[in-house]
Short mmCIF file of C-alpha atoms and ligand atoms in Angstrom, two decimals:
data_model
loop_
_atom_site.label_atom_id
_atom_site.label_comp_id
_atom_site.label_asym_id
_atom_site.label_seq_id
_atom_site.Cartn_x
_atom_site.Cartn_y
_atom_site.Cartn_z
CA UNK A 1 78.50 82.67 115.22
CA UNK A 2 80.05 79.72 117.10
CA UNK A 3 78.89 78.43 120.35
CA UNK A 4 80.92 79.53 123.09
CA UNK A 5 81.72 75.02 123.49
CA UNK A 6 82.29 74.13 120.13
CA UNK A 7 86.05 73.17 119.34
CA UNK A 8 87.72 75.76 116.81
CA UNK A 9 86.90 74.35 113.57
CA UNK A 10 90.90 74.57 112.57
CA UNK A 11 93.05 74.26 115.14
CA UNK A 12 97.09 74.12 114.91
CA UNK A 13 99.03 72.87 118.12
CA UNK A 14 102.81 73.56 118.88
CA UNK A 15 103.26 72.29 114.78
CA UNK A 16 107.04 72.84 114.30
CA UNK A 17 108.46 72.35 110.52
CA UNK A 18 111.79 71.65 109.74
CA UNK A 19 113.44 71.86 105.74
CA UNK A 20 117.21 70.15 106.90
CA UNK A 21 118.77 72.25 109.52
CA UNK A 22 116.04 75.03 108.74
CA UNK A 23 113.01 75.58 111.16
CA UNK A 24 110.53 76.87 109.46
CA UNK A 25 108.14 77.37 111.93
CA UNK A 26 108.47 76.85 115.41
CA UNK A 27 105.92 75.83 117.35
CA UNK A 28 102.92 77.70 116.17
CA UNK A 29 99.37 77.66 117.94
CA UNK A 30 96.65 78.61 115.95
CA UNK A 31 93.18 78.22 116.20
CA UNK A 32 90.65 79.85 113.58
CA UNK A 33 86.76 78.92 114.92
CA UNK A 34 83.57 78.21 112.40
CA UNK A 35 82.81 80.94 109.35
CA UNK A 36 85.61 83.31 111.35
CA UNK A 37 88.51 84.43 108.93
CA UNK A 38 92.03 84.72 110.01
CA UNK A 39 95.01 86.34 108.04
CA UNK A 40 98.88 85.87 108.39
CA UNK A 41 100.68 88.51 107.94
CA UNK A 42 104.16 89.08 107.93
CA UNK A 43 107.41 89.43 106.27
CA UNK A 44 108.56 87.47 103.47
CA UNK A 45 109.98 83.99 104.55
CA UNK A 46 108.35 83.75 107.97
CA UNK A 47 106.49 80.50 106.98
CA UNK A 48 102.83 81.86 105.89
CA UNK A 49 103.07 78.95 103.04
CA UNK A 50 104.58 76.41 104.75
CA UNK A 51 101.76 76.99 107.42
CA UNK A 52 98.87 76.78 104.83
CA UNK A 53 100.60 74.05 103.34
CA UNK A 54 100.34 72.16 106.77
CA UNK A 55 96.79 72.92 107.41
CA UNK A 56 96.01 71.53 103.67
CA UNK A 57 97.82 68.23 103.84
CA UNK A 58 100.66 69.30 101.26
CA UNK A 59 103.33 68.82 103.88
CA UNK A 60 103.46 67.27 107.27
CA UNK A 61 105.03 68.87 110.11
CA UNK A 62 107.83 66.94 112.60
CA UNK A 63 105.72 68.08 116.20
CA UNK A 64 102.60 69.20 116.79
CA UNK A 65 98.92 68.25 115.61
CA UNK A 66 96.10 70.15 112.86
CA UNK A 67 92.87 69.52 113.79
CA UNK A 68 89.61 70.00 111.65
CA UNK A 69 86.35 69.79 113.28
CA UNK A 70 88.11 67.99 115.75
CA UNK A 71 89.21 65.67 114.12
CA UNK A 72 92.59 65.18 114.01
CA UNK A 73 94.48 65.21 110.42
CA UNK A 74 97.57 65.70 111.09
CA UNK A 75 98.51 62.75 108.86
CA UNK A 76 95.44 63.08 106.64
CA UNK A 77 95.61 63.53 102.72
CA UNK A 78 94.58 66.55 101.32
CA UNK A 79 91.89 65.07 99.37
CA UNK A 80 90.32 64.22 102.69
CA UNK A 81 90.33 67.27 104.52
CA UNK A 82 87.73 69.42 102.57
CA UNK A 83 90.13 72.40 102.12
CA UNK A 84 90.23 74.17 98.97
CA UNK A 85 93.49 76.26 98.14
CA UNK A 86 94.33 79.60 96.40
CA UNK A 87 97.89 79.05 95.52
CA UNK A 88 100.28 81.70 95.21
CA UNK A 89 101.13 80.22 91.64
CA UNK A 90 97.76 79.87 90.48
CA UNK A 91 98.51 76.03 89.36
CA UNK A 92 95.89 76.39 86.43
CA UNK A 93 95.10 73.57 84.16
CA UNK A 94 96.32 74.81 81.00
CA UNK A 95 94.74 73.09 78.38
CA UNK A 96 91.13 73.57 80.45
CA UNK A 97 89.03 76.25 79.00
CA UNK A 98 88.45 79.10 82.19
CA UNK A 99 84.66 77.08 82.64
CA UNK A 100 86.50 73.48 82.77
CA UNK A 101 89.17 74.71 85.27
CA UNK A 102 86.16 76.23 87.84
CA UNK A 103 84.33 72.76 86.96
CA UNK A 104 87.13 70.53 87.64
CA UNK A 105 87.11 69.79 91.16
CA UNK A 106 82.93 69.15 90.94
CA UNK A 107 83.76 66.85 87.91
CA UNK A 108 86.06 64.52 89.93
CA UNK A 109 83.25 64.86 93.04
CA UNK A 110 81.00 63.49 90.61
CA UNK A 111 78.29 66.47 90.48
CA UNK A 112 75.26 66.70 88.60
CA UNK A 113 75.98 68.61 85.77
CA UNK A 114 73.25 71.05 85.79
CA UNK A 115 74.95 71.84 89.66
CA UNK A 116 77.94 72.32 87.93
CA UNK A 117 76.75 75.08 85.59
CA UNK A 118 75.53 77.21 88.15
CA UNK A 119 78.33 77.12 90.28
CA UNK A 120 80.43 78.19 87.52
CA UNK A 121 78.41 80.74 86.50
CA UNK A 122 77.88 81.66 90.12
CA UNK A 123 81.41 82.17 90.99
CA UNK A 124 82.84 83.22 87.54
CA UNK A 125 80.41 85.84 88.23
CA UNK A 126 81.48 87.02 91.09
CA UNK A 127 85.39 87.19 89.95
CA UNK A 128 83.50 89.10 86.66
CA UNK A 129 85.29 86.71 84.22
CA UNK A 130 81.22 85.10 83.44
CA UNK A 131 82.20 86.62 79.77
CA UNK A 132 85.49 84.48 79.42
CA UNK A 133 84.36 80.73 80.32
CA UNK A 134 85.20 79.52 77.03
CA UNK A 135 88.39 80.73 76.67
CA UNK A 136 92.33 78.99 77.32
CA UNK A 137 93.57 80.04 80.67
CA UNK A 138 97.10 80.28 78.82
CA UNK A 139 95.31 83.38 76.67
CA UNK A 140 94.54 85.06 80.00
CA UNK A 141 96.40 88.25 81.62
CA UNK A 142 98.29 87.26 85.12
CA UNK A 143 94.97 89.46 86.86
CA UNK A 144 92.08 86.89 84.97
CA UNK A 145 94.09 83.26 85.77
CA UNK A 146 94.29 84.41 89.09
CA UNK A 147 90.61 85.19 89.26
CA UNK A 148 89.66 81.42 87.63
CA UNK A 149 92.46 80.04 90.26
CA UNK A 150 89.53 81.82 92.98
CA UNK A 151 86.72 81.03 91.34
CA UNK A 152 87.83 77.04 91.35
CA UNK A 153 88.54 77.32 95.13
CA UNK A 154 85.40 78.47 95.69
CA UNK A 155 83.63 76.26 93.13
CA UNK A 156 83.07 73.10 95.40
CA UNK A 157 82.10 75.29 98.62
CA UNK A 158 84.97 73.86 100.91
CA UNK A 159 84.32 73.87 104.63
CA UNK A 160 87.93 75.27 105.15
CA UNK A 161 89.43 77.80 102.30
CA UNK A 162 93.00 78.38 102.37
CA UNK A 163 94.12 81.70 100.51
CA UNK A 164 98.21 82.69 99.31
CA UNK A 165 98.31 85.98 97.92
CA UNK A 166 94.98 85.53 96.03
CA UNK A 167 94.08 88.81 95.20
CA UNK A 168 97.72 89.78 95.05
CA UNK A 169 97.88 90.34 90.67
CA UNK A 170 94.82 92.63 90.59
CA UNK A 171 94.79 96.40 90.42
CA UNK A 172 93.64 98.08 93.24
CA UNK A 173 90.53 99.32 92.40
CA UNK A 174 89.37 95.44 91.14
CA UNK A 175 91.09 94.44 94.45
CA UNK A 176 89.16 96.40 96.92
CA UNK A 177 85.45 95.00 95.38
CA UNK A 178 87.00 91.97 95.29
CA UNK A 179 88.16 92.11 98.47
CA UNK A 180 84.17 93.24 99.47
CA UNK A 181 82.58 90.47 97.83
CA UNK A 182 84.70 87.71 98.49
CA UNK A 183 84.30 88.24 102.24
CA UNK A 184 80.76 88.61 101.61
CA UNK A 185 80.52 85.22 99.72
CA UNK A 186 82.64 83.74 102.55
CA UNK A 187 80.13 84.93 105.19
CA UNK A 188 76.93 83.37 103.03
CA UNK A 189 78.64 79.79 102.71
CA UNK A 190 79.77 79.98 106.18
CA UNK A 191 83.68 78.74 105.21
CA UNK A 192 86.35 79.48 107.63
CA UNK A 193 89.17 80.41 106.04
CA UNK A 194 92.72 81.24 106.53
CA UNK A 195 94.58 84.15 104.69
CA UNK A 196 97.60 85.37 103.38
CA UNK A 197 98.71 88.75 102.64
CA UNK A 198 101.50 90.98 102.15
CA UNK A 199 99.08 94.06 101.82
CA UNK A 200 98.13 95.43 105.57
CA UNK A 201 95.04 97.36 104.36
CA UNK A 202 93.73 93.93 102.99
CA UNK A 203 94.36 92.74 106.26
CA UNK A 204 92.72 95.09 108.27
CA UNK A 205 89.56 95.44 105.79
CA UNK A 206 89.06 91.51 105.43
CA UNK A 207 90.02 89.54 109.04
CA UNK A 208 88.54 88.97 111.95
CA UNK A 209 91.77 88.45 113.13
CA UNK A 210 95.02 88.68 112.14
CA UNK A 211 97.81 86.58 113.19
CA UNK A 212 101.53 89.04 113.02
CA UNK A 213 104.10 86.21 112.00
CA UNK A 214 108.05 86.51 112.67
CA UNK A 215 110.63 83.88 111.79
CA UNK A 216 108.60 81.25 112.35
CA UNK A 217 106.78 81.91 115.37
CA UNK A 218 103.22 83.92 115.81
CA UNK A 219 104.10 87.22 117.43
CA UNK A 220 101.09 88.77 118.11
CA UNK A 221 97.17 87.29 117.25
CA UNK A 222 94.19 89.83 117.96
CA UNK A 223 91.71 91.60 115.98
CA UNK A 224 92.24 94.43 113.21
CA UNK A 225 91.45 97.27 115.80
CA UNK A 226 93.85 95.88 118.71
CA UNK A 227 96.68 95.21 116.73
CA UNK A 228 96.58 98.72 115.01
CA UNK A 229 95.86 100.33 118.14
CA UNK A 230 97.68 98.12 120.59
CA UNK A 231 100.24 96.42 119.49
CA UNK A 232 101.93 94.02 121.78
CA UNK A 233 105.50 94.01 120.59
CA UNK A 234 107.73 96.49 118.54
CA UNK A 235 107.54 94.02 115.52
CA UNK A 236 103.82 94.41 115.30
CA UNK A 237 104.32 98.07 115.99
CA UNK A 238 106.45 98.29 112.45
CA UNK A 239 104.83 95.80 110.51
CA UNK A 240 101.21 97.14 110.36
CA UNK A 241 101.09 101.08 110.02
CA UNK A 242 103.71 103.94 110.26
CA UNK A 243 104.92 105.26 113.64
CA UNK A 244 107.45 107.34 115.45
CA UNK A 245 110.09 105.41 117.09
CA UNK A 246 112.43 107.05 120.04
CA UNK A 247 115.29 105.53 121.72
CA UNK A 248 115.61 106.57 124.93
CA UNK A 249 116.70 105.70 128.97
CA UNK A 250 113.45 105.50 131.60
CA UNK A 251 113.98 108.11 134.24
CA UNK A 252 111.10 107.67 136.37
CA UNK A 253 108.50 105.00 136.60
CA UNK A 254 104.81 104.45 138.50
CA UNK A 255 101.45 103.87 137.89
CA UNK A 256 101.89 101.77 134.98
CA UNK A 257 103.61 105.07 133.31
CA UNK A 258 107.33 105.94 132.29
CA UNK A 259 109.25 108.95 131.77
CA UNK A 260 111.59 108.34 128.94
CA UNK A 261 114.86 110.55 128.49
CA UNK A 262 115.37 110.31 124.89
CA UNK A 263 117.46 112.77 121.81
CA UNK A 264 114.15 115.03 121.91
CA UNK A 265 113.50 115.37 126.12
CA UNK A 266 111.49 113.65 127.94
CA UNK A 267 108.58 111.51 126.64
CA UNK A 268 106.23 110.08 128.67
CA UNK A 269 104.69 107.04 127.73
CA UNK A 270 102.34 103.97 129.03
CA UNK A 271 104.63 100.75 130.34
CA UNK A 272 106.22 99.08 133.35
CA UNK A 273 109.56 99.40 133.49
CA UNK A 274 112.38 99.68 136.18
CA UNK A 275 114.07 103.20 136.06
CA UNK A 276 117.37 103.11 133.81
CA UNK A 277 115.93 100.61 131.23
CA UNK A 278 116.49 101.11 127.90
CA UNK A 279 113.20 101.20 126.02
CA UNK A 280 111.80 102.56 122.88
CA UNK A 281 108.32 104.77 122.94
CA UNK A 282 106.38 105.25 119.84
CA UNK A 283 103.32 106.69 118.63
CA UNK A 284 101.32 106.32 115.65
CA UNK A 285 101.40 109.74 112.75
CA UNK A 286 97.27 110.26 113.61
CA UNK A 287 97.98 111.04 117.16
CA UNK A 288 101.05 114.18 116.65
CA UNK A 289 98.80 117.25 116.36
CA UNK A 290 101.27 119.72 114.49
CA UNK A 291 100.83 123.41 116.26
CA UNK A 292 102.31 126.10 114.09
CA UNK A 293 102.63 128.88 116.84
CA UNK A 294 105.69 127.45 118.99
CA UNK A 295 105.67 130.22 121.45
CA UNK A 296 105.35 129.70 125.08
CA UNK A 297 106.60 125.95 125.35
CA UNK A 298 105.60 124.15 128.58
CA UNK A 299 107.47 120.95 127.15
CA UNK A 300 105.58 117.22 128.32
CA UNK A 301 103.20 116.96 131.50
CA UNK A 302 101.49 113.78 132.50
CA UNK A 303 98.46 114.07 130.08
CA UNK A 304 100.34 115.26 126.38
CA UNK A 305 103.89 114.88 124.88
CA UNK A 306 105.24 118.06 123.45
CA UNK A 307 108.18 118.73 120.88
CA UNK A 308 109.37 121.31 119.18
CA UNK A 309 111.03 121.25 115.91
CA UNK A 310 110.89 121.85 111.74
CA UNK A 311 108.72 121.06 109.06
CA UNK A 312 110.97 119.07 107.26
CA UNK A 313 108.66 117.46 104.66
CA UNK A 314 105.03 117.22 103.28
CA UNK A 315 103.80 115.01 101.59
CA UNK A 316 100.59 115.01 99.73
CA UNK A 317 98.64 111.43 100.20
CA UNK A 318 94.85 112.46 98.88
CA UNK A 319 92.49 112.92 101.18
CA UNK A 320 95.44 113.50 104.60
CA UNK A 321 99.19 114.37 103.97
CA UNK A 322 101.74 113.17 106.47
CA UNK A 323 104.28 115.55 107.80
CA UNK A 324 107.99 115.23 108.99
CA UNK A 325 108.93 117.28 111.25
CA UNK A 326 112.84 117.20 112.10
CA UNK A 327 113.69 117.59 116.19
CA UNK A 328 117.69 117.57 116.74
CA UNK A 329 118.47 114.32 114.30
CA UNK A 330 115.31 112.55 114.89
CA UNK A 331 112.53 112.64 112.76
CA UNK A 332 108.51 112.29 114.12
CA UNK A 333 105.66 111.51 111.62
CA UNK A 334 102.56 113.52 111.49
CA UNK A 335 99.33 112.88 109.51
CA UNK A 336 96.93 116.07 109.20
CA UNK A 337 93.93 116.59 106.87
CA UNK A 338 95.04 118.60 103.55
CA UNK A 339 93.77 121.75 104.60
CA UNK A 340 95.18 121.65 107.43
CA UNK A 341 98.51 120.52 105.89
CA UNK A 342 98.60 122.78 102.86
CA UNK A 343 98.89 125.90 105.37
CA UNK A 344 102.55 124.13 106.57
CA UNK A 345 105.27 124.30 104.43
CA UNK A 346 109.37 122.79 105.26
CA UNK A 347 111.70 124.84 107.10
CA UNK A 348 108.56 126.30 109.32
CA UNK A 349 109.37 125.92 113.05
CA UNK A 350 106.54 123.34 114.15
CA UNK A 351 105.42 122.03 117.72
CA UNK A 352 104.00 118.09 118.13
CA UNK A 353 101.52 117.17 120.92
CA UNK A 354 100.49 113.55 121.41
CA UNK A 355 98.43 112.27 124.20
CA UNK A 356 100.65 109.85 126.54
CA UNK A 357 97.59 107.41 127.11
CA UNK A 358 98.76 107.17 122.70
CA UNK A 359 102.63 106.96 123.48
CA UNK A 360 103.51 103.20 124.24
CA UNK A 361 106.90 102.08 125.72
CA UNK A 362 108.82 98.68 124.27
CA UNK A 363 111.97 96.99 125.67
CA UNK A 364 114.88 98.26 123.09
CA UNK A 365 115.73 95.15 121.39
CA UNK A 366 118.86 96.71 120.61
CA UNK A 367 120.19 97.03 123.98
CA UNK A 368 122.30 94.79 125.84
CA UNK A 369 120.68 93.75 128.90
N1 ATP B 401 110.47 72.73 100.36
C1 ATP B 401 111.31 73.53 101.02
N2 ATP B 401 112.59 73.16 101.25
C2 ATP B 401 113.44 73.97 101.93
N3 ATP B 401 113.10 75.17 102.42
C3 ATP B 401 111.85 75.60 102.23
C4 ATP B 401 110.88 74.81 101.51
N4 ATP B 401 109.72 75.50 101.48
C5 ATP B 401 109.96 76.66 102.14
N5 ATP B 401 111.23 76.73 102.59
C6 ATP B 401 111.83 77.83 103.36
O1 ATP B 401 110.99 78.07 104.45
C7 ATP B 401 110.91 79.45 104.77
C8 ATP B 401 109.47 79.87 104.81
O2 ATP B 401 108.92 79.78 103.51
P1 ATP B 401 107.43 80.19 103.18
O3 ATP B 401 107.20 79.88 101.75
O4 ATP B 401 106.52 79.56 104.18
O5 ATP B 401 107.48 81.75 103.43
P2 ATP B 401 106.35 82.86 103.22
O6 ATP B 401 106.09 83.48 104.56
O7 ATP B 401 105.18 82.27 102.52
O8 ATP B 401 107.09 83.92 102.31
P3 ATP B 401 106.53 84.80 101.06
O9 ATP B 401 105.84 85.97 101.69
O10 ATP B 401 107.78 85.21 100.36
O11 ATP B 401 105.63 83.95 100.22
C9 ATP B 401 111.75 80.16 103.73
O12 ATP B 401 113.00 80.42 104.30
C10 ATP B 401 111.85 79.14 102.60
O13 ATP B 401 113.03 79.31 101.88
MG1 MG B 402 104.40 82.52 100.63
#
């Protein structure tokens, strides 16, 4: 969609914010290019706000530069950057009718007022509140002001669109079409836009990227697939999807490969590491294929992981059910289809076997070095 050339049509560099002795993020590179969306995700507090806050021109940061179209705006107002925000507080007018809080910001741009009109009805459509334009926001449920709050965003066809938590009040089933059309609208006007969630499915449905936050700092920044499948650090690993974590001590290492003593044998598992490091290997549920019959146990070979253990729990989630299965006092997550599930029951002596090229090996952040 972008010429391989053009500049990244937001682009954040080494932008450090400080609230008194408090850095609230610290030194974060971002850059999100033309019509692509990017999402932050990450724990509460890590500075997903503050950093949409920057990139609007609602707070200034103490280092670093925001570019748009690259032009530089670092100390640009907000009313001169072409953003349009979805607050986490939806910041409705209150005394505006739903129709005159969608019009507003085409009112003050001085629209034609037959333009107007449409693009209310045009986007109150599409967050299927085109019944309710003439009522108070302050008579609406939590759900329908924050659909007008998205409606009013996308009223006046920003070039940028900043989004907190925007879907965050719906139920899920409104969420997920809303989460279907809204990318599709996004794609037609060609906006870039930048968004936050706290819901990892969202995430992974909506981005073309998303960007794993920690205290301040961008930990990991690749697309849906990679970071699910790949991720590059053990925060990653536990913030998006489940996994199995072991502890354990590397007892042999080549090729790119480690052999990992840990409380269930040996694991083998994809890293570079020096023999006698302490790491961590996990796997994600999908990958431990539960084998019922545990006789005749060749343990782990270069290829597969094997351990034996109990069925310790299983839980029904719809279409797959994920299984616990207890080894010694560890516990490893499997996910199996429900027919192939409702056959195990806990207390049943299980094997797992998970592919090494699926086991991945992390420095133990727990360890002193
Ligand atoms: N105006 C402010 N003054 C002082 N501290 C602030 C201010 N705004 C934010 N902070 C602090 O900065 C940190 C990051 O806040 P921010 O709102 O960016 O987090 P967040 O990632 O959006 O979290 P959440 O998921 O809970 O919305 C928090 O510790 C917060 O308390
Ligand atoms: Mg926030």
């Amino acid at each position: 969609m972008t010429a391989p050339d053009a500049p990244p049509h937001v682009a954040v560099r080494r932008v450090s914010k400080r609230y008194g002795p408090l850095t609230v993020l610290d030194r974060v590179d971002l850059t999100v290019d033309r019509g692509e969306l990017v999402t932050l995700l990450g724990p509460s507090g890590c500075g997903k706000t503050t950093l949409l806050r920057l990139v609007a021109g609602l707070a200034t940061p103490e280092e670093g530069t925001i570019a748009i179209a690259g032009r530089d705006v670092t100390r640009v107002p907000p009313h001169r950057r072409n953003v349009g925000v979805v607050f986490q507080s939806y910041a409705l007018f209150p005394h505006l009718t739903v129709a005159g809080n969608v019009a507003f910001g085409l009112s003050v741009r001085g629209r034609r007022r037959d333009e107007i009109d449409r693009a209310v009805a045009r986007t109150l459509s599409l967050v299927r509140l085109e019944h309710l334009g003439a009522r108070r926001v302050s008579a609406l449920s939590g759900g329908q002001q924050q659909r007008v709050a998205l409606a009013r965003a996308l009223a006046v066809e920003p070039e940028v669109l900043l989004f907190d938590e925007a879907l965050s009040a719906l139920d899920r089933n409104l969420r997920e079409e809303m989460q279907v059309e809204l990318r599709r609208l996004l794609r037609e006007i060609g906006a870039t836009a930048i968004f936050v969630t706290h819901d990892q499915d969202e995430a992974l449905t909506m981005s073309d990227r998303i960007a794993v936050m920690n205290g301040g700092r961008i930990e990991q920044l690749a697309d849906p697939k990679t970071l699910y499948e790949r991720p590059a650090t053990l925060f990653t690993l536990g913030f998006v999807g489940q996994s199995t974590r072991l502890r354990g001590t590397v007892a042999a290492a080549g090729d790119g490969m480690v052999a990992v003593d840990t409380p269930v044998g040996r694991v083998a598992a994809m890293g570079q590491f020096l023999a006698g490091s302490s790491v961590v290997v996990a796997t994600r549920p999908e990958h431990l294929r539960v084998v019922a019959d545990t006789v005749g146990h060749e343990g782990s070979d270069r290829a597969r992981n094997s351990v034996d253990g109990r069925i310790r729990a299983v839980i029904f989630q719809g279409s797959r059910s994920r299984i616990e299965v207890a080894a010694g006092d560890q516990v490893l997550l499997a996910e199996a289809p429900g027919r192939i599930a409702s056959a195990l029951n806990p207390g049943d002596a299980a094997r797992l076997v998970w592919p090494v090229a699926e086991t991945f090996a992390y420095p133990d952040p727990e360890a002193r070095a």
